[in-house]
């Protein structure tokens, strides 16, 4: 869906801005985002909820995909809520002025300090993922003199057809309580005894990078079967969060989804919810979803400068760039595939297949393999597509490399979302041990 536009100079553009000029102005490696694309995706989900479900719910931006103050500001202005999974994400959202009542906090092992911050900040909901956490949270709420709204994370046992590391509803998942083995129901009984916790409903998320509508529909059906079973406890859920996980296009092997395609995905889920409520005589819950990757993934690209070029005759050709696994970790983690172009020669035909190597001191430090490109030269600008999700958020200072800055493009104009790190930033918290006398 993301339009790969080439200007009259044969250069790649993003948001109307010349990527070569961006590289000159801001340096490389550089994360670049198209603000209009981000906002359009947010509106797709928000408007579908309004049109198909009378607005009885909330679209939560899953900020683990890309978290910074500017992103929370955009989500707030578009009327979205926020899904946060750590104290750091929560603190960033609050500092950006995000309304706490529209924040949902997740995590399978939230720390006491994180839960304390969430309770004191009056977040809308906390998703409970263990009885251990429920006990801590009940005590914290009691000490604060309040009753905290919670959801219980349940595992419906629906396997998404994605990498095993991003499947979250398999029987052996670390997330949630199983519906199938009865542990979810027993946990509900336990939570209903907590005097300072108010169980509002449930959370279910089956994984990410999913393209099959039926996976989401099946998960919804299993959730409602569970909700109907809870009638014997005289409990009916007011809130249901059915997660996110909608896939994006990384390569030509992935579906190229349009805005209307994503609306159809969500509509199918809403239709399943409405049907399930009728079939099981349940009231319609306040419906939440939490898309992240699909909002920012294709909106972002990463720019690099080609450095050394090494060809191993008859085996492989490497293009080395000024980035690597420290700011693009997904290939090393998951074997994730991408597409790329030479941004300064984007209209030239591909003539060779190359591997893109990073600058880290690791043999496995690759951006990826099998890229079809024109014969590259040192100094060319390489643009890798669909890097808007889980790149900046997973970046590190490995080998004491600097995490790249983030630039946002709107109406052809570029501005920082995240300023560049400096070497002073790297050593800011270092402490030299006192020398022995």
GROMACS .gro file of C-alpha atoms in nm:
model
  437
    1UNK     CA    1   0.000   0.000   0.000
    2UNK     CA    2   0.284   0.241   0.074
    3UNK     CA    3   0.350   0.430  -0.249
    4UNK     CA    4   0.711   0.411  -0.363
    5UNK     CA    5   0.731   0.736  -0.556
    6UNK     CA    6   1.030   0.832  -0.769
    7UNK     CA    7   1.088   1.197  -0.856
    8UNK     CA    8   1.217   1.350  -1.178
    9UNK     CA    9   1.575   1.304  -1.059
   10UNK     CA   10   1.523   0.930  -1.028
   11UNK     CA   11   1.527   0.946  -0.650
   12UNK     CA   12   1.296   0.783  -0.398
   13UNK     CA   13   1.053   1.008  -0.214
   14UNK     CA   14   0.865   0.959   0.112
   15UNK     CA   15   0.583   1.195   0.202
   16UNK     CA   16   0.691   1.413  -0.092
   17UNK     CA   17   1.043   1.454   0.049
   18UNK     CA   18   1.354   1.355  -0.148
   19UNK     CA   19   1.524   1.076   0.050
   20UNK     CA   20   1.870   1.169  -0.079
   21UNK     CA   21   1.826   1.522   0.053
   22UNK     CA   22   1.705   1.379   0.383
   23UNK     CA   23   2.020   1.169   0.406
   24UNK     CA   24   2.234   1.477   0.340
   25UNK     CA   25   2.054   1.689   0.598
   26UNK     CA   26   2.009   1.438   0.880
   27UNK     CA   27   2.279   1.180   0.808
   28UNK     CA   28   2.249   0.802   0.797
   29UNK     CA   29   2.137   0.561   0.925
   30UNK     CA   30   1.807   0.740   0.957
   31UNK     CA   31   1.454   0.631   1.038
   32UNK     CA   32   1.196   0.823   0.832
   33UNK     CA   33   0.816   0.820   0.880
   34UNK     CA   34   0.530   0.948   0.664
   35UNK     CA   35   0.287   1.122   0.902
   36UNK     CA   36  -0.004   1.118   0.659
   37UNK     CA   37   0.019   0.740   0.624
   38UNK     CA   38   0.017   0.698   1.002
   39UNK     CA   39  -0.286   0.922   1.045
   40UNK     CA   40  -0.473   0.756   0.757
   41UNK     CA   41  -0.427   0.413   0.913
   42UNK     CA   42  -0.546   0.538   1.252
   43UNK     CA   43  -0.856   0.683   1.087
   44UNK     CA   44  -0.930   0.356   0.908
   45UNK     CA   45  -0.967   0.175   1.238
   46UNK     CA   46  -1.139   0.457   1.426
   47UNK     CA   47  -1.395   0.522   1.151
   48UNK     CA   48  -1.468   0.152   1.102
   49UNK     CA   49  -1.540   0.119   1.474
   50UNK     CA   50  -1.769   0.422   1.452
   51UNK     CA   51  -1.953   0.306   1.140
   52UNK     CA   52  -1.985  -0.065   1.214
   53UNK     CA   53  -2.015  -0.071   1.595
   54UNK     CA   54  -2.166   0.270   1.674
   55UNK     CA   55  -1.834   0.381   1.822
   56UNK     CA   56  -1.890   0.161   2.128
   57UNK     CA   57  -1.524   0.093   2.191
   58UNK     CA   58  -1.173   0.225   2.155
   59UNK     CA   59  -0.887   0.177   1.911
   60UNK     CA   60  -0.566   0.157   2.114
   61UNK     CA   61  -0.236   0.226   1.942
   62UNK     CA   62  -0.004  -0.064   2.032
   63UNK     CA   63   0.289   0.156   2.110
   64UNK     CA   64   0.545  -0.123   2.149
   65UNK     CA   65   0.567  -0.106   1.769
   66UNK     CA   66   0.712   0.245   1.791
   67UNK     CA   67   0.704   0.452   2.107
   68UNK     CA   68   0.807   0.812   2.149
   69UNK     CA   69   0.635   1.127   2.273
   70UNK     CA   70   0.552   1.240   1.920
   71UNK     CA   71   0.370   0.917   1.840
   72UNK     CA   72   0.154   0.947   2.149
   73UNK     CA   73   0.074   1.306   2.049
   74UNK     CA   74  -0.039   1.188   1.705
   75UNK     CA   75  -0.250   0.907   1.852
   76UNK     CA   76  -0.410   1.151   2.097
   77UNK     CA   77  -0.496   1.398   1.822
   78UNK     CA   78  -0.659   1.117   1.619
   79UNK     CA   79  -0.878   1.013   1.912
   80UNK     CA   80  -0.706   0.682   1.981
   81UNK     CA   81  -0.619   0.522   2.310
   82UNK     CA   82  -0.278   0.374   2.387
   83UNK     CA   83  -0.164   0.025   2.472
   84UNK     CA   84   0.153   0.033   2.685
   85UNK     CA   85   0.360  -0.262   2.805
   86UNK     CA   86   0.613  -0.111   3.045
   87UNK     CA   87   0.668   0.169   3.291
   88UNK     CA   88   0.883   0.341   3.031
   89UNK     CA   89   0.609   0.343   2.768
   90UNK     CA   90   0.357   0.459   3.028
   91UNK     CA   91   0.585   0.739   3.148
   92UNK     CA   92   0.649   0.851   2.789
   93UNK     CA   93   0.276   0.861   2.712
   94UNK     CA   94   0.192   1.052   3.029
   95UNK     CA   95   0.475   1.301   2.974
   96UNK     CA   96   0.342   1.362   2.624
   97UNK     CA   97   0.007   1.458   2.776
   98UNK     CA   98  -0.181   1.142   2.683
   99UNK     CA   99  -0.508   1.103   2.879
  100UNK     CA  100  -0.453   0.822   3.133
  101UNK     CA  101  -0.815   0.706   3.117
  102UNK     CA  102  -0.751   0.600   2.755
  103UNK     CA  103  -0.442   0.394   2.842
  104UNK     CA  104  -0.446   0.015   2.879
  105UNK     CA  105  -0.141  -0.143   3.041
  106UNK     CA  106  -0.021  -0.491   2.947
  107UNK     CA  107   0.266  -0.720   3.039
  108UNK     CA  108   0.310  -1.075   3.163
  109UNK     CA  109   0.541  -0.975   3.453
  110UNK     CA  110   0.476  -0.613   3.539
  111UNK     CA  111   0.706  -0.484   3.810
  112UNK     CA  112   0.569  -0.342   4.133
  113UNK     CA  113   0.704   0.004   4.047
  114UNK     CA  114   0.529  -0.013   3.708
  115UNK     CA  115   0.199  -0.114   3.865
  116UNK     CA  116   0.238   0.162   4.125
  117UNK     CA  117   0.284   0.420   3.851
  118UNK     CA  118  -0.018   0.284   3.662
  119UNK     CA  119  -0.245   0.295   3.967
  120UNK     CA  120  -0.131   0.643   4.074
  121UNK     CA  121  -0.171   0.770   3.717
  122UNK     CA  122  -0.532   0.647   3.698
  123UNK     CA  123  -0.487   0.444   3.382
  124UNK     CA  124  -0.811   0.317   3.233
  125UNK     CA  125  -0.739  -0.054   3.257
  126UNK     CA  126  -0.462  -0.289   3.363
  127UNK     CA  127  -0.455  -0.630   3.195
  128UNK     CA  128  -0.385  -0.895   3.458
  129UNK     CA  129  -0.168  -1.186   3.345
  130UNK     CA  130  -0.103  -1.377   3.670
  131UNK     CA  131  -0.249  -1.431   4.015
  132UNK     CA  132   0.080  -1.306   4.158
  133UNK     CA  133   0.023  -0.975   3.980
  134UNK     CA  134  -0.341  -0.962   4.087
  135UNK     CA  135  -0.241  -0.987   4.453
  136UNK     CA  136   0.018  -0.710   4.421
  137UNK     CA  137  -0.222  -0.489   4.229
  138UNK     CA  138  -0.505  -0.541   4.478
  139UNK     CA  139  -0.276  -0.433   4.762
  140UNK     CA  140  -0.151  -0.128   4.572
  141UNK     CA  141  -0.505  -0.019   4.491
  142UNK     CA  142  -0.606  -0.066   4.855
  143UNK     CA  143  -0.314   0.148   4.971
  144UNK     CA  144  -0.414   0.416   4.719
  145UNK     CA  145  -0.774   0.405   4.839
  146UNK     CA  146  -0.920   0.314   4.501
  147UNK     CA  147  -1.068   0.031   4.298
  148UNK     CA  148  -0.864  -0.044   3.984
  149UNK     CA  149  -1.038  -0.153   3.665
  150UNK     CA  150  -0.878  -0.465   3.518
  151UNK     CA  151  -0.911  -0.706   3.229
  152UNK     CA  152  -0.798  -1.068   3.245
  153UNK     CA  153  -0.580  -1.194   2.963
  154UNK     CA  154  -0.715  -1.521   2.829
  155UNK     CA  155  -0.566  -1.764   2.582
  156UNK     CA  156  -0.826  -1.900   2.336
  157UNK     CA  157  -0.580  -2.149   2.186
  158UNK     CA  158  -0.595  -2.012   1.831
  159UNK     CA  159  -0.265  -2.047   1.647
  160UNK     CA  160  -0.179  -1.769   1.404
  161UNK     CA  161   0.017  -1.866   1.095
  162UNK     CA  162   0.324  -1.658   1.177
  163UNK     CA  163   0.672  -1.700   1.321
  164UNK     CA  164   0.657  -1.894   1.648
  165UNK     CA  165   0.815  -1.602   1.837
  166UNK     CA  166   0.518  -1.378   1.761
  167UNK     CA  167   0.241  -1.631   1.828
  168UNK     CA  168   0.082  -1.550   2.161
  169UNK     CA  169  -0.217  -1.784   2.191
  170UNK     CA  170  -0.058  -2.127   2.152
  171UNK     CA  171  -0.120  -2.375   2.436
  172UNK     CA  172   0.231  -2.326   2.575
  173UNK     CA  173   0.233  -1.944   2.552
  174UNK     CA  174   0.368  -1.738   2.841
  175UNK     CA  175   0.069  -1.505   2.795
  176UNK     CA  176  -0.273  -1.541   2.950
  177UNK     CA  177  -0.487  -1.809   3.111
  178UNK     CA  178  -0.608  -2.102   2.904
  179UNK     CA  179  -0.976  -2.124   2.826
  180UNK     CA  180  -0.944  -2.491   2.731
  181UNK     CA  181  -0.800  -2.623   3.059
  182UNK     CA  182  -1.033  -2.424   3.284
  183UNK     CA  183  -0.766  -2.203   3.437
  184UNK     CA  184  -0.923  -1.887   3.292
  185UNK     CA  185  -1.255  -1.959   3.461
  186UNK     CA  186  -1.090  -2.040   3.794
  187UNK     CA  187  -0.896  -1.714   3.775
  188UNK     CA  188  -1.218  -1.520   3.717
  189UNK     CA  189  -1.355  -1.668   4.039
  190UNK     CA  190  -1.041  -1.555   4.220
  191UNK     CA  191  -1.048  -1.202   4.079
  192UNK     CA  192  -1.412  -1.152   4.174
  193UNK     CA  193  -1.308  -1.185   4.538
  194UNK     CA  194  -1.056  -0.899   4.519
  195UNK     CA  195  -1.207  -0.600   4.699
  196UNK     CA  196  -0.993  -0.338   4.525
  197UNK     CA  197  -1.002  -0.480   4.174
  198UNK     CA  198  -1.297  -0.452   3.938
  199UNK     CA  199  -1.296  -0.713   3.662
  200UNK     CA  200  -1.439  -0.537   3.358
  201UNK     CA  201  -1.373  -0.804   3.099
  202UNK     CA  202  -1.107  -0.981   2.899
  203UNK     CA  203  -0.813  -0.941   2.668
  204UNK     CA  204  -0.715  -1.178   2.389
  205UNK     CA  205  -0.432  -1.141   2.139
  206UNK     CA  206  -0.333  -1.430   1.911
  207UNK     CA  207  -0.014  -1.294   1.754
  208UNK     CA  208   0.109  -1.059   1.484
  209UNK     CA  209   0.175  -1.032   1.110
  210UNK     CA  210  -0.153  -1.217   1.043
  211UNK     CA  211  -0.334  -1.201   0.710
  212UNK     CA  212  -0.612  -1.457   0.758
  213UNK     CA  213  -0.942  -1.296   0.861
  214UNK     CA  214  -1.062  -1.629   0.988
  215UNK     CA  215  -0.795  -1.638   1.260
  216UNK     CA  216  -0.943  -1.326   1.421
  217UNK     CA  217  -1.301  -1.448   1.373
  218UNK     CA  218  -1.223  -1.785   1.532
  219UNK     CA  219  -1.054  -1.615   1.828
  220UNK     CA  220  -1.362  -1.395   1.878
  221UNK     CA  221  -1.594  -1.695   1.865
  222UNK     CA  222  -1.388  -1.882   2.124
  223UNK     CA  223  -1.385  -1.576   2.350
  224UNK     CA  224  -1.763  -1.545   2.336
  225UNK     CA  225  -1.808  -1.914   2.406
  226UNK     CA  226  -1.606  -1.851   2.721
  227UNK     CA  227  -1.807  -1.539   2.808
  228UNK     CA  228  -2.131  -1.735   2.779
  229UNK     CA  229  -1.991  -2.000   3.013
  230UNK     CA  230  -1.938  -1.734   3.280
  231UNK     CA  231  -2.312  -1.670   3.315
  232UNK     CA  232  -2.319  -1.939   3.582
  233UNK     CA  233  -2.091  -1.713   3.787
  234UNK     CA  234  -2.340  -1.430   3.741
  235UNK     CA  235  -2.070  -1.234   3.557
  236UNK     CA  236  -2.101  -1.063   3.220
  237UNK     CA  237  -1.809  -0.886   3.059
  238UNK     CA  238  -1.842  -0.514   2.990
  239UNK     CA  239  -1.515  -0.482   2.795
  240UNK     CA  240  -1.349  -0.710   2.541
  241UNK     CA  241  -1.010  -0.639   2.384
  242UNK     CA  242  -0.946  -0.862   2.084
  243UNK     CA  243  -0.587  -0.749   2.027
  244UNK     CA  244  -0.421  -0.653   1.702
  245UNK     CA  245  -0.178  -0.836   1.478
  246UNK     CA  246  -0.286  -0.730   1.128
  247UNK     CA  247  -0.004  -0.799   0.882
  248UNK     CA  248   0.176  -0.559   0.650
  249UNK     CA  249   0.368  -0.589   0.324
  250UNK     CA  250   0.740  -0.649   0.369
  251UNK     CA  251   0.810  -0.814   0.033
  252UNK     CA  252   0.626  -0.905  -0.286
  253UNK     CA  253   0.534  -1.237  -0.123
  254UNK     CA  254   0.308  -1.055   0.125
  255UNK     CA  255  -0.041  -0.927   0.038
  256UNK     CA  256  -0.046  -0.562  -0.065
  257UNK     CA  257  -0.337  -0.441   0.147
  258UNK     CA  258  -0.520  -0.114   0.089
  259UNK     CA  259  -0.685   0.107   0.350
  260UNK     CA  260  -1.019  -0.051   0.261
  261UNK     CA  261  -0.870  -0.398   0.307
  262UNK     CA  262  -0.778  -0.315   0.666
  263UNK     CA  263  -1.128  -0.175   0.719
  264UNK     CA  264  -1.268  -0.506   0.589
  265UNK     CA  265  -1.045  -0.700   0.831
  266UNK     CA  266  -1.183  -0.503   1.123
  267UNK     CA  267  -1.540  -0.520   0.991
  268UNK     CA  268  -1.518  -0.901   0.974
  269UNK     CA  269  -1.416  -0.906   1.339
  270UNK     CA  270  -1.697  -0.670   1.436
  271UNK     CA  271  -1.951  -0.881   1.246
  272UNK     CA  272  -1.830  -1.188   1.436
  273UNK     CA  273  -1.872  -1.003   1.766
  274UNK     CA  274  -2.224  -0.889   1.682
  275UNK     CA  275  -2.328  -1.236   1.568
  276UNK     CA  276  -2.181  -1.400   1.876
  277UNK     CA  277  -2.371  -1.163   2.103
  278UNK     CA  278  -2.699  -1.247   1.933
  279UNK     CA  279  -2.634  -1.622   1.924
  280UNK     CA  280  -2.538  -1.640   2.293
  281UNK     CA  281  -2.779  -1.377   2.423
  282UNK     CA  282  -2.500  -1.152   2.549
  283UNK     CA  283  -2.490  -0.773   2.554
  284UNK     CA  284  -2.243  -0.611   2.319
  285UNK     CA  285  -1.921  -0.535   2.505
  286UNK     CA  286  -1.718  -0.218   2.482
  287UNK     CA  287  -1.487  -0.336   2.205
  288UNK     CA  288  -1.116  -0.261   2.192
  289UNK     CA  289  -0.848  -0.349   1.941
  290UNK     CA  290  -0.480  -0.260   1.951
  291UNK     CA  291  -0.315  -0.228   1.608
  292UNK     CA  292   0.048  -0.121   1.604
  293UNK     CA  293   0.252  -0.267   1.320
  294UNK     CA  294  -0.022  -0.198   1.065
  295UNK     CA  295  -0.031   0.169   1.167
  296UNK     CA  296   0.341   0.246   1.153
  297UNK     CA  297   0.510  -0.046   0.974
  298UNK     CA  298   0.476   0.062   0.612
  299UNK     CA  299   0.487   0.429   0.711
  300UNK     CA  300   0.856   0.396   0.796
  301UNK     CA  301   1.173   0.340   0.596
  302UNK     CA  302   1.538   0.333   0.698
  303UNK     CA  303   1.809   0.511   0.499
  304UNK     CA  304   2.173   0.394   0.491
  305UNK     CA  305   2.491   0.487   0.310
  306UNK     CA  306   2.671   0.210   0.125
  307UNK     CA  307   3.033   0.171   0.234
  308UNK     CA  308   3.257  -0.127   0.159
  309UNK     CA  309   3.158  -0.367  -0.119
  310UNK     CA  310   3.293  -0.720  -0.103
  311UNK     CA  311   3.238  -0.990  -0.362
  312UNK     CA  312   3.327  -1.353  -0.295
  313UNK     CA  313   3.359  -1.492  -0.647
  314UNK     CA  314   3.087  -1.739  -0.733
  315UNK     CA  315   2.940  -1.729  -0.382
  316UNK     CA  316   2.809  -1.396  -0.258
  317UNK     CA  317   2.832  -1.020  -0.286
  318UNK     CA  318   2.808  -0.801   0.024
  319UNK     CA  319   2.713  -0.436   0.043
  320UNK     CA  320   2.816  -0.301   0.382
  321UNK     CA  321   2.613  -0.013   0.523
  322UNK     CA  322   2.654   0.223   0.818
  323UNK     CA  323   2.383   0.049   1.019
  324UNK     CA  324   2.326  -0.309   1.124
  325UNK     CA  325   2.169  -0.529   1.386
  326UNK     CA  326   2.184  -0.247   1.640
  327UNK     CA  327   1.907  -0.053   1.465
  328UNK     CA  328   1.759  -0.328   1.243
  329UNK     CA  329   1.741  -0.642   1.458
  330UNK     CA  330   1.451  -0.831   1.305
  331UNK     CA  331   1.648  -1.026   1.045
  332UNK     CA  332   1.880  -1.158   1.316
  333UNK     CA  333   1.587  -1.237   1.546
  334UNK     CA  334   1.330  -1.379   1.307
  335UNK     CA  335   1.489  -1.404   0.964
  336UNK     CA  336   1.254  -1.125   0.855
  337UNK     CA  337   1.269  -1.032   0.489
  338UNK     CA  338   1.260  -0.686   0.335
  339UNK     CA  339   1.275  -0.504   0.004
  340UNK     CA  340   1.513  -0.218  -0.072
  341UNK     CA  341   1.616   0.025  -0.344
  342UNK     CA  342   1.911   0.252  -0.407
  343UNK     CA  343   1.733   0.574  -0.317
  344UNK     CA  344   1.959   0.792  -0.535
  345UNK     CA  345   1.911   0.559  -0.836
  346UNK     CA  346   1.560   0.435  -0.772
  347UNK     CA  347   1.462   0.429  -1.140
  348UNK     CA  348   1.746   0.197  -1.245
  349UNK     CA  349   1.689  -0.169  -1.322
  350UNK     CA  350   1.811  -0.431  -1.077
  351UNK     CA  351   2.104  -0.627  -1.219
  352UNK     CA  352   2.239  -0.828  -0.924
  353UNK     CA  353   2.145  -1.007  -0.604
  354UNK     CA  354   2.329  -0.898  -0.292
  355UNK     CA  355   2.339  -0.937   0.084
  356UNK     CA  356   2.329  -0.623   0.298
  357UNK     CA  357   2.582  -0.641   0.582
  358UNK     CA  358   2.593  -0.423   0.890
  359UNK     CA  359   2.895  -0.274   1.064
  360UNK     CA  360   2.873  -0.472   1.388
  361UNK     CA  361   3.143  -0.717   1.488
  362UNK     CA  362   2.919  -1.021   1.429
  363UNK     CA  363   2.916  -1.262   1.136
  364UNK     CA  364   2.538  -1.271   1.155
  365UNK     CA  365   2.501  -0.893   1.140
  366UNK     CA  366   2.290  -0.862   0.827
  367UNK     CA  367   2.002  -0.641   0.723
  368UNK     CA  368   1.906  -0.930   0.499
  369UNK     CA  369   1.993  -1.136   0.196
  370UNK     CA  370   1.865  -1.174  -0.157
  371UNK     CA  371   1.814  -0.806  -0.236
  372UNK     CA  372   1.771  -0.726  -0.607
  373UNK     CA  373   1.954  -0.399  -0.680
  374UNK     CA  374   2.142  -0.214  -0.951
  375UNK     CA  375   2.522  -0.250  -0.925
  376UNK     CA  376   2.587  -0.039  -0.617
  377UNK     CA  377   2.873   0.200  -0.553
  378UNK     CA  378   3.019   0.322  -0.226
  379UNK     CA  379   2.830   0.634  -0.128
  380UNK     CA  380   2.495   0.523  -0.269
  381UNK     CA  381   2.194   0.572  -0.042
  382UNK     CA  382   2.008   0.251   0.038
  383UNK     CA  383   1.642   0.265   0.145
  384UNK     CA  384   1.489  -0.037   0.320
  385UNK     CA  385   1.109  -0.045   0.325
  386UNK     CA  386   0.856  -0.130   0.597
  387UNK     CA  387   1.086  -0.062   0.892
  388UNK     CA  388   0.843   0.153   1.088
  389UNK     CA  389   0.754  -0.117   1.342
  390UNK     CA  390   0.991  -0.287   1.587
  391UNK     CA  391   1.306  -0.116   1.458
  392UNK     CA  392   1.355   0.200   1.660
  393UNK     CA  393   1.174   0.036   1.952
  394UNK     CA  394   1.416  -0.262   1.948
  395UNK     CA  395   1.731  -0.064   1.870
  396UNK     CA  396   2.034  -0.088   2.097
  397UNK     CA  397   2.380   0.056   2.147
  398UNK     CA  398   2.551  -0.273   2.064
  399UNK     CA  399   2.921  -0.217   1.989
  400UNK     CA  400   2.854   0.130   2.129
  401UNK     CA  401   2.689   0.236   1.808
  402UNK     CA  402   2.446   0.526   1.825
  403UNK     CA  403   2.072   0.467   1.789
  404UNK     CA  404   1.970   0.662   1.476
  405UNK     CA  405   1.741   0.965   1.496
  406UNK     CA  406   1.381   0.958   1.378
  407UNK     CA  407   1.242   1.207   1.128
  408UNK     CA  408   0.875   1.269   1.052
  409UNK     CA  409   0.763   1.392   0.709
  410UNK     CA  410   0.449   1.595   0.657
  411UNK     CA  411   0.367   1.799   0.347
  412UNK     CA  412   0.724   1.746   0.220
  413UNK     CA  413   0.870   1.898   0.537
  414UNK     CA  414   1.091   1.703   0.777
  415UNK     CA  415   1.124   1.743   1.152
  416UNK     CA  416   1.277   1.534   1.429
  417UNK     CA  417   1.061   1.299   1.631
  418UNK     CA  418   1.370   1.170   1.810
  419UNK     CA  419   1.694   1.368   1.803
  420UNK     CA  420   2.031   1.201   1.730
  421UNK     CA  421   2.221   1.033   2.010
  422UNK     CA  422   2.571   1.160   2.081
  423UNK     CA  423   2.879   0.991   2.224
  424UNK     CA  424   2.814   1.190   2.540
  425UNK     CA  425   2.475   1.019   2.562
  426UNK     CA  426   2.652   0.682   2.545
  427UNK     CA  427   2.869   0.747   2.848
  428UNK     CA  428   2.627   0.963   3.046
  429UNK     CA  429   2.556   0.695   3.306
  430UNK     CA  430   2.899   0.531   3.307
  431UNK     CA  431   3.089   0.544   3.634
  432UNK     CA  432   3.464   0.499   3.669
  433UNK     CA  433   3.560   0.288   3.970
  434UNK     CA  434   3.773   0.468   4.223
  435UNK     CA  435   4.136   0.375   4.181
  436UNK     CA  436   4.292   0.183   4.465
  437UNK     CA  437   4.543   0.372   4.679
   0.00000   0.00000   0.00000
